[in-house]
Short mmCIF file of C-alpha atoms in Angstrom, two decimals:
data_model
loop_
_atom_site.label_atom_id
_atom_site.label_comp_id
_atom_site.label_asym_id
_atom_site.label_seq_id
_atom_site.Cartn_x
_atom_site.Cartn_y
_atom_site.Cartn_z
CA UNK Z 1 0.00 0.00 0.00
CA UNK Z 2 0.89 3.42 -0.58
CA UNK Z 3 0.94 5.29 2.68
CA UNK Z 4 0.22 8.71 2.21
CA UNK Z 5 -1.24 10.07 -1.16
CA UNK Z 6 -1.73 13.96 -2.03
CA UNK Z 7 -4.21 14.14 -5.32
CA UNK Z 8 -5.84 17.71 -5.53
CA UNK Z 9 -8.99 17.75 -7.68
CA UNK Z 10 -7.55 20.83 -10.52
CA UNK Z 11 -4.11 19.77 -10.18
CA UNK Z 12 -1.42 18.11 -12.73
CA UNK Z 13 0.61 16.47 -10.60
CA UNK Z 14 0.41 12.99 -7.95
CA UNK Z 15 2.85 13.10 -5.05
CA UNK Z 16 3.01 9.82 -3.54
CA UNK Z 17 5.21 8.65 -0.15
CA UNK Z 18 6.43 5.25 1.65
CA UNK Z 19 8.54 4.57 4.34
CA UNK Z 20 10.76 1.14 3.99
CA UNK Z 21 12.90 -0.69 6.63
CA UNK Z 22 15.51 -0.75 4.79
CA UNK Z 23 18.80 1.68 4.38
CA UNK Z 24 18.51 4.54 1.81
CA UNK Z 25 21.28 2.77 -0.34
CA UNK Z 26 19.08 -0.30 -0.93
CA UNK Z 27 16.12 1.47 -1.83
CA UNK Z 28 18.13 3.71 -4.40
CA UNK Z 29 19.49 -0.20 -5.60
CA UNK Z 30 15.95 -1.16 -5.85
CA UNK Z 31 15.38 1.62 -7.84
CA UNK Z 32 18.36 1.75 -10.72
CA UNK Z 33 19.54 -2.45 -10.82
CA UNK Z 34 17.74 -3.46 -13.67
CA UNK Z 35 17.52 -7.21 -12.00
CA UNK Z 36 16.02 -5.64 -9.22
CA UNK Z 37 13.57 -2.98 -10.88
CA UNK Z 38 12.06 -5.82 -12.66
CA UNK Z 39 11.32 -7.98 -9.46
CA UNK Z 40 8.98 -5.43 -8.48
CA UNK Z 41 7.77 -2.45 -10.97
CA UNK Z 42 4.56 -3.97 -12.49
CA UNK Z 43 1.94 -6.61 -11.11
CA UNK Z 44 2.26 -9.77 -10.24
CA UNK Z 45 -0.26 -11.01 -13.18
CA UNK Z 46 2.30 -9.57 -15.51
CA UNK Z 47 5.63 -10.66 -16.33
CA UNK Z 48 7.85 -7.12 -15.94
CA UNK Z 49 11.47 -7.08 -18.29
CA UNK Z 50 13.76 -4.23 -18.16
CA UNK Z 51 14.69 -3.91 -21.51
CA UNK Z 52 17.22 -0.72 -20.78
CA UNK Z 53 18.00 1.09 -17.95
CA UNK Z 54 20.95 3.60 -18.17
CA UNK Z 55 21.05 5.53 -14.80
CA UNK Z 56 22.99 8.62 -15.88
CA UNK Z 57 21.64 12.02 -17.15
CA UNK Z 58 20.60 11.52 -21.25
CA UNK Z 59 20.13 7.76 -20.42
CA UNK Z 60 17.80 5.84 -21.49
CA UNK Z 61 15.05 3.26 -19.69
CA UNK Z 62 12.43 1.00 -21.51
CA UNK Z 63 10.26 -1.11 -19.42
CA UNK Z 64 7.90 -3.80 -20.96
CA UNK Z 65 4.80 -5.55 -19.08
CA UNK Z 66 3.33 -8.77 -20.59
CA UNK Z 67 0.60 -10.82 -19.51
CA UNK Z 68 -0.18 -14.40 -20.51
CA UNK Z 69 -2.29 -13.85 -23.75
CA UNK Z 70 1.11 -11.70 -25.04
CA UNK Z 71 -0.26 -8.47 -24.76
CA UNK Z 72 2.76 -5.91 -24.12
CA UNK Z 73 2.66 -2.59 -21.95
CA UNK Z 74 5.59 -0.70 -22.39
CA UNK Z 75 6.79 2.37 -20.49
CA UNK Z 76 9.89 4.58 -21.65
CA UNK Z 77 11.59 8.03 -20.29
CA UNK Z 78 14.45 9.60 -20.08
CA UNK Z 79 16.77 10.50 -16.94
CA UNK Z 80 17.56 13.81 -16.53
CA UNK Z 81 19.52 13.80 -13.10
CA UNK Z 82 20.41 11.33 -11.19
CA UNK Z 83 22.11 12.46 -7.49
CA UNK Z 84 22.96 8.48 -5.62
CA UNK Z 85 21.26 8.01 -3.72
CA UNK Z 86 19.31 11.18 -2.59
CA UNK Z 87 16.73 12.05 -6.14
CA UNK Z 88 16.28 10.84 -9.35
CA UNK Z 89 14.46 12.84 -12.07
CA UNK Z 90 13.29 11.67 -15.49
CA UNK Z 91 10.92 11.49 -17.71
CA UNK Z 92 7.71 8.78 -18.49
CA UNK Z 93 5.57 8.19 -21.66
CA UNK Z 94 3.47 4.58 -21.70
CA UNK Z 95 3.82 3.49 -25.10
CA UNK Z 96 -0.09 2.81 -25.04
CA UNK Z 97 -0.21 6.72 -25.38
CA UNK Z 98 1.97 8.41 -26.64
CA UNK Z 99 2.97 12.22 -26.49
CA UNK Z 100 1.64 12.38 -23.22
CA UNK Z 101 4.58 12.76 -21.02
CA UNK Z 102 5.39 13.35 -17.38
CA UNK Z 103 8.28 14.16 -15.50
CA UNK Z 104 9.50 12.24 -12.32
CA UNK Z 105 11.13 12.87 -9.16
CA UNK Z 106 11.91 10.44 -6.73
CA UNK Z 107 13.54 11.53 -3.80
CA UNK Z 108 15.21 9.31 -0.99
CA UNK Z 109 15.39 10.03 2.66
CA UNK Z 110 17.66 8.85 5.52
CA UNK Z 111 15.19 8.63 8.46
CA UNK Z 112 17.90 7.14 10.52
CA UNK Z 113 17.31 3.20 12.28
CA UNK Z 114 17.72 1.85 8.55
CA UNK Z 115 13.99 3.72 7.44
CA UNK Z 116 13.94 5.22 3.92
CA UNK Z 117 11.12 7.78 2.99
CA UNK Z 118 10.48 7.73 -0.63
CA UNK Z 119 8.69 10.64 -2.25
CA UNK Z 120 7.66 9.89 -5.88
CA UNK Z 121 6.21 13.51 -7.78
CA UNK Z 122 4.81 12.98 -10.99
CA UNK Z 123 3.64 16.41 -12.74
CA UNK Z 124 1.76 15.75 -15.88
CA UNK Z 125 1.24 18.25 -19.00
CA UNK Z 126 -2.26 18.63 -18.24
CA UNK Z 127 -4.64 18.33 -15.06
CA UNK Z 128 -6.69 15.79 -17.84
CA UNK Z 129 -3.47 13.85 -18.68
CA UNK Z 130 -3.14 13.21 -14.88
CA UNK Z 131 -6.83 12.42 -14.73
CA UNK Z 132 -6.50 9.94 -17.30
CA UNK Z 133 -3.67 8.22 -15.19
CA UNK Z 134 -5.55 7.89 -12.13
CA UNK Z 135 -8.59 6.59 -14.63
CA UNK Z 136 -6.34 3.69 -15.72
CA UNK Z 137 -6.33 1.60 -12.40
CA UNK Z 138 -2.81 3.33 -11.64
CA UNK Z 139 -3.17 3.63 -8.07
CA UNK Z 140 -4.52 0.46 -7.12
CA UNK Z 141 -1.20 -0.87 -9.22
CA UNK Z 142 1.05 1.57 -7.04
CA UNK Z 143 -0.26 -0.04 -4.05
CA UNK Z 144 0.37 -3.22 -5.32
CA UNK Z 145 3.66 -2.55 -6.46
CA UNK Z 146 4.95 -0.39 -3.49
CA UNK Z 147 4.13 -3.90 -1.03
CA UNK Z 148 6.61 -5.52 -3.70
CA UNK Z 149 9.40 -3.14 -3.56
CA UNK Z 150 8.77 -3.27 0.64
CA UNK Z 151 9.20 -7.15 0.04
CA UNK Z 152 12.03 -6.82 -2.39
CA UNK Z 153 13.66 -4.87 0.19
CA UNK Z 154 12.84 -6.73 3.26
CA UNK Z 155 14.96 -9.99 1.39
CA UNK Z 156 17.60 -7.41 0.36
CA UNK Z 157 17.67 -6.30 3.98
CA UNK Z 158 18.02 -9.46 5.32
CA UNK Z 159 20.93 -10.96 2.91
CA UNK Z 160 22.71 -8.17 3.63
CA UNK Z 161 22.26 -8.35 7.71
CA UNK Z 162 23.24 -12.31 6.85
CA UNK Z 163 25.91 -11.96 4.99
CA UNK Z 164 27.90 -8.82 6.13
CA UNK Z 165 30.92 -6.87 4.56
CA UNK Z 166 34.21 -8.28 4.87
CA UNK L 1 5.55 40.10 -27.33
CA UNK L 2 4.39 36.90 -26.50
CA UNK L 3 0.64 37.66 -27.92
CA UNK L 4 -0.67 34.94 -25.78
CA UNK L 5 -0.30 33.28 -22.00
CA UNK L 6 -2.14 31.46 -19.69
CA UNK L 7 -1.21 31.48 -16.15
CA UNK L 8 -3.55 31.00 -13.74
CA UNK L 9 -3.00 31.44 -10.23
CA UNK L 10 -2.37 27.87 -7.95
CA UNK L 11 -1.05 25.99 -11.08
CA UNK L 12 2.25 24.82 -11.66
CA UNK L 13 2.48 25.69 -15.83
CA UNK L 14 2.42 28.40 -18.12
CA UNK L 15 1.56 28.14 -21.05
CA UNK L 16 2.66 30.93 -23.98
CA UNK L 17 1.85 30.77 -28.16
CA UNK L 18 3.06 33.04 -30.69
CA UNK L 19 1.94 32.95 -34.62
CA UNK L 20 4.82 33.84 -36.88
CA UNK L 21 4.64 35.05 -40.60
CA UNK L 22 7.18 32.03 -41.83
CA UNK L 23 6.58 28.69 -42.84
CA UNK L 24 6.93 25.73 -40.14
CA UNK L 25 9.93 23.90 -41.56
CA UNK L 26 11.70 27.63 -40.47
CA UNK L 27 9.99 27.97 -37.28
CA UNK L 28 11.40 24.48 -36.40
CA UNK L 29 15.12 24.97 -37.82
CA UNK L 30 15.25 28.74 -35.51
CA UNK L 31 14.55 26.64 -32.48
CA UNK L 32 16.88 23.56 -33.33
CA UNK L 33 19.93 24.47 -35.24
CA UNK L 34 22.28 26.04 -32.39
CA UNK L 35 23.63 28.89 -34.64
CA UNK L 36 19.87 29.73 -35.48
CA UNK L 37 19.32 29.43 -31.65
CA UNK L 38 21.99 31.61 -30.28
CA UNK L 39 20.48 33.96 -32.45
CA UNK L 40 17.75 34.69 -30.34
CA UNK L 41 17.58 32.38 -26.97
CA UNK L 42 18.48 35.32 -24.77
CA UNK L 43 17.59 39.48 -24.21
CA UNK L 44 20.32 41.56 -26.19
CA UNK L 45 22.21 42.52 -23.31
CA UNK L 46 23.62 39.38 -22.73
CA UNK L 47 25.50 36.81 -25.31
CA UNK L 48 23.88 34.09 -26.09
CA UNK L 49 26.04 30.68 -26.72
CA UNK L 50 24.67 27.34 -27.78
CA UNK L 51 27.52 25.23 -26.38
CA UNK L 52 25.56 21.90 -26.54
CA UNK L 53 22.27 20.79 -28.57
CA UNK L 54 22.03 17.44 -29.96
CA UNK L 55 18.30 17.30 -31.13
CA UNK L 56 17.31 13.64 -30.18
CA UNK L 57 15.55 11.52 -27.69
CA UNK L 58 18.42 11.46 -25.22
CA UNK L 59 20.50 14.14 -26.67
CA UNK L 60 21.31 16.61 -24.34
CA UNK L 61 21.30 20.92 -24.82
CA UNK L 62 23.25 23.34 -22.83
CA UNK L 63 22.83 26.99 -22.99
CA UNK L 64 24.97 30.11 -21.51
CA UNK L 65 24.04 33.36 -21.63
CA UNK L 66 27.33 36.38 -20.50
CA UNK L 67 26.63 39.64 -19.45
CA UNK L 68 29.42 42.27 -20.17
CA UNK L 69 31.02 41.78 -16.68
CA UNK L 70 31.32 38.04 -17.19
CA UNK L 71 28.61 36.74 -15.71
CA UNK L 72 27.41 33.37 -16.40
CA UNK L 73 23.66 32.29 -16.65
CA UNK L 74 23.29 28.34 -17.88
CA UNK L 75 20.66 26.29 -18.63
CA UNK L 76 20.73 22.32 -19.44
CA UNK L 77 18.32 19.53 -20.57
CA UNK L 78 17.72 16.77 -22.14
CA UNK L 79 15.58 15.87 -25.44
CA UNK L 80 12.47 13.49 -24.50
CA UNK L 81 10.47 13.40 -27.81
CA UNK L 82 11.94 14.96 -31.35
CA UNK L 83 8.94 15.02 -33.94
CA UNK L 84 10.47 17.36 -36.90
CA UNK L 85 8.43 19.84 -37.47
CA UNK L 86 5.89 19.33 -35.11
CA UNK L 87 6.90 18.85 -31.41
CA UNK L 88 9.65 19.11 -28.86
CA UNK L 89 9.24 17.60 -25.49
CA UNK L 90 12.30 17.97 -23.09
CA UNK L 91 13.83 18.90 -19.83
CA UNK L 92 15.05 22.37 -18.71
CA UNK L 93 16.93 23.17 -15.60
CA UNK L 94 18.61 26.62 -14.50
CA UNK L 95 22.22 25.80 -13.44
CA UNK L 96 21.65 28.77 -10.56
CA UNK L 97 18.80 26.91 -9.34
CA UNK L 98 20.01 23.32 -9.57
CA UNK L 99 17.21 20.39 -8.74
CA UNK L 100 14.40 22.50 -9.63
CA UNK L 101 13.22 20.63 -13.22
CA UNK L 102 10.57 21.08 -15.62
CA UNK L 103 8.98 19.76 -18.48
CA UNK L 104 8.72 22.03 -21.63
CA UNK L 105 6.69 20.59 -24.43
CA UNK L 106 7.01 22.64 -27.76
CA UNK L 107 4.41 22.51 -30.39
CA UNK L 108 4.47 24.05 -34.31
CA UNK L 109 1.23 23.84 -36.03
CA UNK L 110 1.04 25.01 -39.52
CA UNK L 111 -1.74 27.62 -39.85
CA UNK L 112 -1.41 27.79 -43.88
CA UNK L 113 -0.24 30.94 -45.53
CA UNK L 114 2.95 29.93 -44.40
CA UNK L 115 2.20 31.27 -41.00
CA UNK L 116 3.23 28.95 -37.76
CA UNK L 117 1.68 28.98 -34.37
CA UNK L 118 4.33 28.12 -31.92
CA UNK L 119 2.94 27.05 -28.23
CA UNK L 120 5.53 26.73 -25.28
CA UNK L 121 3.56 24.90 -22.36
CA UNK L 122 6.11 24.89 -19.32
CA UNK L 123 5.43 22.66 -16.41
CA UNK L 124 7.14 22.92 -13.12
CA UNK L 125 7.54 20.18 -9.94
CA UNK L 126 5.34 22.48 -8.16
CA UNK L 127 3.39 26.14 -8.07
CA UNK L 128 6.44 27.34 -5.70
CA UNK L 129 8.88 26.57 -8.83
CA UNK L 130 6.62 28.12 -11.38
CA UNK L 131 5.94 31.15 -9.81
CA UNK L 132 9.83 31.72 -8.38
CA UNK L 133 10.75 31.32 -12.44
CA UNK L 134 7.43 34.56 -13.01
CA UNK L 135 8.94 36.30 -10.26
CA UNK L 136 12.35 36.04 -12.22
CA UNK L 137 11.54 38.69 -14.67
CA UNK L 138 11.26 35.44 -16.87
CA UNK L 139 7.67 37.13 -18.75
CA UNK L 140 9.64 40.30 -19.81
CA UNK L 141 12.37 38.16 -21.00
CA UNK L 142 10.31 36.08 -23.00
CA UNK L 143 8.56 39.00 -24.97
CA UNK L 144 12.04 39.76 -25.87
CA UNK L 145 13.34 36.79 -26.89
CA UNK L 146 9.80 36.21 -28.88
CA UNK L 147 10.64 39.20 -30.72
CA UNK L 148 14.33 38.60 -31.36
CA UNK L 149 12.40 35.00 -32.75
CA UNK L 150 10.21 36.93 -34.88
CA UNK L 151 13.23 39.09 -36.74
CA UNK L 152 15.05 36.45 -36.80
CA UNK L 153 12.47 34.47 -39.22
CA UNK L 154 11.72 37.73 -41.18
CA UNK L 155 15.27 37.62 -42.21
CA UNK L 156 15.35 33.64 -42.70
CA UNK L 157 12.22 33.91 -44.70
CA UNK L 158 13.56 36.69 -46.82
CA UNK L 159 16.45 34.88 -47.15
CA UNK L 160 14.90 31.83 -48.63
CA UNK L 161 12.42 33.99 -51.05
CA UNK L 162 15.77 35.33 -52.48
CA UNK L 163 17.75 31.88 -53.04
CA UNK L 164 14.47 29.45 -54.02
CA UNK L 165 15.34 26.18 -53.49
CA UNK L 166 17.20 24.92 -57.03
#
């Protein structure tokens, strides 16, 4: 579940935040290992591949969703900064509809005891473009997809705590 | 002038058009060949260099504008979308302000006549950023640099009445 939500009626953007036990440098792993990105960044009913994911400013990312009847979603952007592992800000277009683009920033928090606050803003062209994104089912999916990326991380967290630095 | 704006108190865009006596293919080549830019991305009192602008999804620009004593104002971004003639979608950022983003979308719609409407829609990460870039002096800038636009595609489109294509 997402745990806190701030969706004006009017406006063009979604700011959505989550708190993880885990340390800030996992979460930003999570968040830029391909391997890892597509253990958790789509459903479960779909199969999620990372087809590019080049975490440096002018990089590119692709992301493709299929389901079982081999129907493909696919998701592509653009990252414009990228500050390990405090913010990340790029760019999003779903494939499904395109020249509607929003811009990203995700931005990581140290809230000390191994907690990470994650703040994801997404600011759309339009208040209707946003609209249309909410329409789609996308925030029961972020729900769904945040408890696998607080999963993800609690195994992370664990292997880590298991297996220590030499 | 910009002959047209929309900015509307509590939002986070703005959104300015401009109609230009010159065909579209012109409009386009102003805003995307860097010697064309330089030309007019910047009020007369300062100079105006294009030091990086490679026009694909990807590709990133970087802008600096000198004032007579040597000051430096720079910009940076990075191409999201390139669709010659029609549309420009990419990232702007003012080096003096670093981390504040936003998402410019660029539009050229033939209006016959060889006449070109030209809309700029600017969004921000939040109201805060948009109206800290208004409070710039950014508006009076912009009628400038509309105008310098303007001259510059008189003389283009002379320019090409004189030398028909062979």
């Amino acid at each position: 579940m997402v745990e806190s939500q701030q969706i004006e009626p009017g406006k063009q953007e979604i700011v959505l935040t989550q708190a993880f036990d885990a340390p800030r440098e996992l979460v930003w792993e999570a968040c830029t290992d391909p391997e890892l990105v597509s253990q958790w960044w789509g459903p479960k009913s779909l199969k999620t591949t990372v087809e590019q994911m080049d975490v440096r400013p002018g990089g590119l990312w692709r992301i493709v969703q299929r389901d079982a009847e081999g129907n493909e979603y696919a998701f592509h952007g653009i990252f414009h900064e990228v500050t390990a592992p405090e913010q990340l800000v790029y760019t999003f277009e779903f494939e499904g509809m395109p020249g509607h683009v929003l811009l990203e920033t995700d931005t990581f928090e140290d809230l000390g005891g191994n907690r990470t606050k994650m703040t994801n803003r997404l600011v759309f062209q339009s208040v209707e473009d946003r609209d249309a994104m909410l329409q789609s089912g996308m925030r029961a999916e972020m729900d769904e997809i945040m408890d696998l990326l607080d999963e993800l991380l609690k195994r992370q967290t664990s292997q880590k705590q298991a297996a220590p630095a030499r």
